[in-house]
């Protein structure tokens, strides 16, 4: 945990327009959120598979840290960024509605 | 019967043409044709009252507003 | 029963909007008329009796002779419903709007057209809440979008223009999406009244046209309530407004979110895919809104993202679709609108004095403005769900609803999101009031006194009292919301 | 038969208008073209509603005074059977007005943004936000 903290604070200091403390807490939140969201997404599967996959997701998020700068960039106020996600979400919603979830 | 299909073709072609123009004034004129075609199509689809409104708005008022904007900004797309 | 005062709730703000627009330039008249009109707007929903109002002649029609389709009752008129839920939502909207109008009247120059746009948005949102007619709802949603954009435009700054441009652009897309959804429903069932649609739709859930309509209406719902793909647009809208109107805008968003969710649940409540989409996108909004709030460097933008994140929480609760979920969602929307308004108004005081809300130019203001700091910390605690305040009651109920409807992981994420909001808001509080900012030179030091203008102080005190009051005695309020939720969900 | 074909292709036209409008809103760089795209989406939605009210082989749903006065003796009934559905037309009238007002506000914003940034390109105007 300490090593992760050092690593993250170094990276955030070198990279970003973000306060280091808030960046690190956001990073930990992402680390907690992605496995949980993943579990919520694949809740139809059996327990063992879901837990193995959740651990894999956690590892992926941990190794691709720091994600918070990417998240901040993808949520910026630029028109085209918003357009991109709106187009994807519209397509996805219509697909889920007409085609079903699984 | 053939008039409706011609109108539909006109609407789609003018729309695409308008968005392809680099000169915004030309775009406005073509958008006006599109609005008018839409009005005629409404008339053919038995919506007479809507057609009147659309003819005024689509072929005169909206192009007029866009022309004012183009005059106040720049004519050629950068 | 034809309740006669119901249309006044929409008509009076509309008339006031016109009058205020005419009065523009006459400072004193605008101030007096604005304040007076707001008092009337609060009084009307208190005086109106519960019931329905039909605009139009026919209240009922028999079966169609040609096709023989039998639908129980067709109201060939626009119908407005007014019951406890509508009364609560309209009054809360009116109260927060009154604060915005009072605060604006207390400033040096009172603009008539600005107040007129506020009135227009009040009328539109009240109509959205009360309309039992899906097309009427659409019309007033569009009017609300235009008037909200106009409120932003009056700020007159380029970033405000950009926010308004994005908002109206995607407002057009979302509006067309809702309209096409309505068109598909109208073509399939031939009615626009929501109660009739609900009756006509029984057993039609697998119809692909209806499924497309649900998807299109959901896109509109996402835009109007500022959920995931639209969350940056909505937060940009809040943060480029003046913070006192930001309070009004976020209240309107939450009320519209509740209104459209209720319509969706009444129409398609039995459809599990819709619930999945609502839950998923609200969840993303909750977490990403919180994370974006955490990394902001401007207090207004921070609070804007926190407000969006809380809207995600409300949407999540509505998306559960159960009675507990819906009642907790409505309860949380009300509580959160009040508590968030408290924070927004304290930031307005800050902005009014300092002319900036960037953290790099603030710091160490606790000794200069202890009252403001105290009020703001109450707002922060209330939003984050700390026990004596109101949002605790509703957040606890949301988590309870998530657990009891079989989504324990959602309950955990809600707790995470709440912590995230708390951390983000406390960061803002710390950087503004506690931390000494050494980089500011003596020349740039902000002139700050402890004196808060009277109108603002009144608004803050009322909000604090209401927050604590609901937090301590939630049951008289919550029970009646729960009854309303039972009626909404009960059809399925 | 051919009336049905008109209705079908009219729906297709409306769908194409919406798609072209979405393309313009998402991919075009010029602000005025984006605004025109928003207008096209509204037009597509209107056309869907109009086509829905259209019944192949029917008559215009505008009633003459004479027909209305004779309403009781059968003629009114035959009119009601023949006329196309006029409810969607009423909705379209409302939406046309809303669309026009939104368009006007958007064009006003475009002028203001041009005065500030001296450009109509969205990439140019939103450059500061991209970090």
XYZ file of N, CA and C in Angstrom, chain C residues 7-17 41 80 90 93 97 116-130 136 140-141 143-144 147 252:
114
model
N -54.397 25.414 -13.030
C -53.685 26.082 -14.124
C -52.957 27.342 -13.697
N -53.413 27.978 -12.606
C -52.751 29.203 -12.157
C -51.284 28.978 -11.858
N -50.936 27.752 -11.404
C -49.546 27.482 -11.066
C -48.642 27.603 -12.272
N -49.204 27.382 -13.466
C -48.411 27.555 -14.684
C -48.646 28.936 -15.281
N -49.900 29.378 -15.226
C -50.258 30.616 -15.928
C -49.679 31.832 -15.223
N -49.729 31.825 -13.875
C -49.270 33.015 -13.173
C -47.789 33.303 -13.400
N -46.881 32.298 -13.278
C -45.484 32.595 -13.598
C -45.276 33.050 -15.034
N -46.090 32.500 -15.961
C -45.948 32.927 -17.359
C -46.308 34.394 -17.515
N -47.438 34.787 -16.884
C -47.842 36.201 -16.962
C -46.790 37.079 -16.298
N -46.270 36.611 -15.147
C -45.247 37.386 -14.449
C -44.019 37.553 -15.319
N -43.681 36.492 -16.067
C -42.515 36.574 -16.944
C -42.715 37.692 -17.956
N -46.619 32.885 -5.968
C -46.316 31.561 -6.526
C -46.177 30.534 -5.409
N -54.120 17.799 -16.013
C -53.123 18.090 -14.988
C -53.565 17.429 -13.690
N -43.730 21.302 -6.236
C -43.928 22.677 -6.705
C -43.537 23.679 -5.625
N -39.745 23.932 -5.378
C -39.263 24.719 -6.512
C -39.510 26.197 -6.267
N -36.698 29.111 -5.824
C -36.730 30.209 -6.792
C -36.893 31.538 -6.084
N -37.469 37.362 -15.496
C -38.500 36.818 -16.376
C -38.153 35.399 -16.810
N -36.853 35.166 -17.087
C -36.437 33.811 -17.465
C -36.580 32.844 -16.290
N -36.302 33.339 -15.063
C -36.505 32.481 -13.888
C -37.973 32.091 -13.773
N -38.866 33.078 -13.984
C -40.305 32.798 -13.920
C -40.706 31.760 -14.965
N -40.146 31.926 -16.183
C -40.483 31.003 -17.269
C -40.086 29.581 -16.894
N -38.904 29.454 -16.295
C -38.473 28.097 -15.943
C -39.330 27.540 -14.811
N -39.784 28.405 -13.880
C -40.680 27.914 -12.825
C -41.966 27.367 -13.439
N -42.532 28.159 -14.375
C -43.782 27.725 -15.013
C -43.581 26.394 -15.717
N -42.464 26.289 -16.456
C -42.246 25.076 -17.240
C -42.084 23.866 -16.339
N -41.289 24.010 -15.264
C -41.039 22.841 -14.418
C -42.302 22.459 -13.645
N -43.091 23.470 -13.197
C -44.357 23.137 -12.531
C -45.254 22.349 -13.461
N -45.301 22.767 -14.740
C -46.163 22.059 -15.687
C -45.668 20.641 -15.904
N -44.333 20.466 -15.991
C -43.794 19.115 -16.173
C -44.195 18.221 -15.007
N -44.149 18.796 -13.788
C -44.493 17.994 -12.618
C -45.948 17.570 -12.661
N -46.836 18.488 -13.093
C -48.268 18.206 -12.960
C -48.873 17.514 -14.167
N -47.631 17.241 -23.558
C -47.543 18.491 -22.815
C -46.251 18.542 -22.011
N -43.163 21.409 -22.300
C -42.633 22.216 -21.207
C -41.194 21.865 -20.887
N -40.769 20.638 -21.193
C -39.341 20.314 -21.032
C -38.507 21.175 -21.963
N -39.353 24.116 -23.169
C -39.373 25.499 -22.678
C -38.408 25.646 -21.511
N -38.380 24.629 -20.644
C -37.457 24.683 -19.506
C -36.017 24.741 -19.997
N -35.286 28.229 -21.358
C -35.200 29.287 -20.350
C -33.962 29.104 -19.479
N -34.350 22.380 -10.138
C -35.208 22.070 -11.285
C -34.833 20.731 -11.894
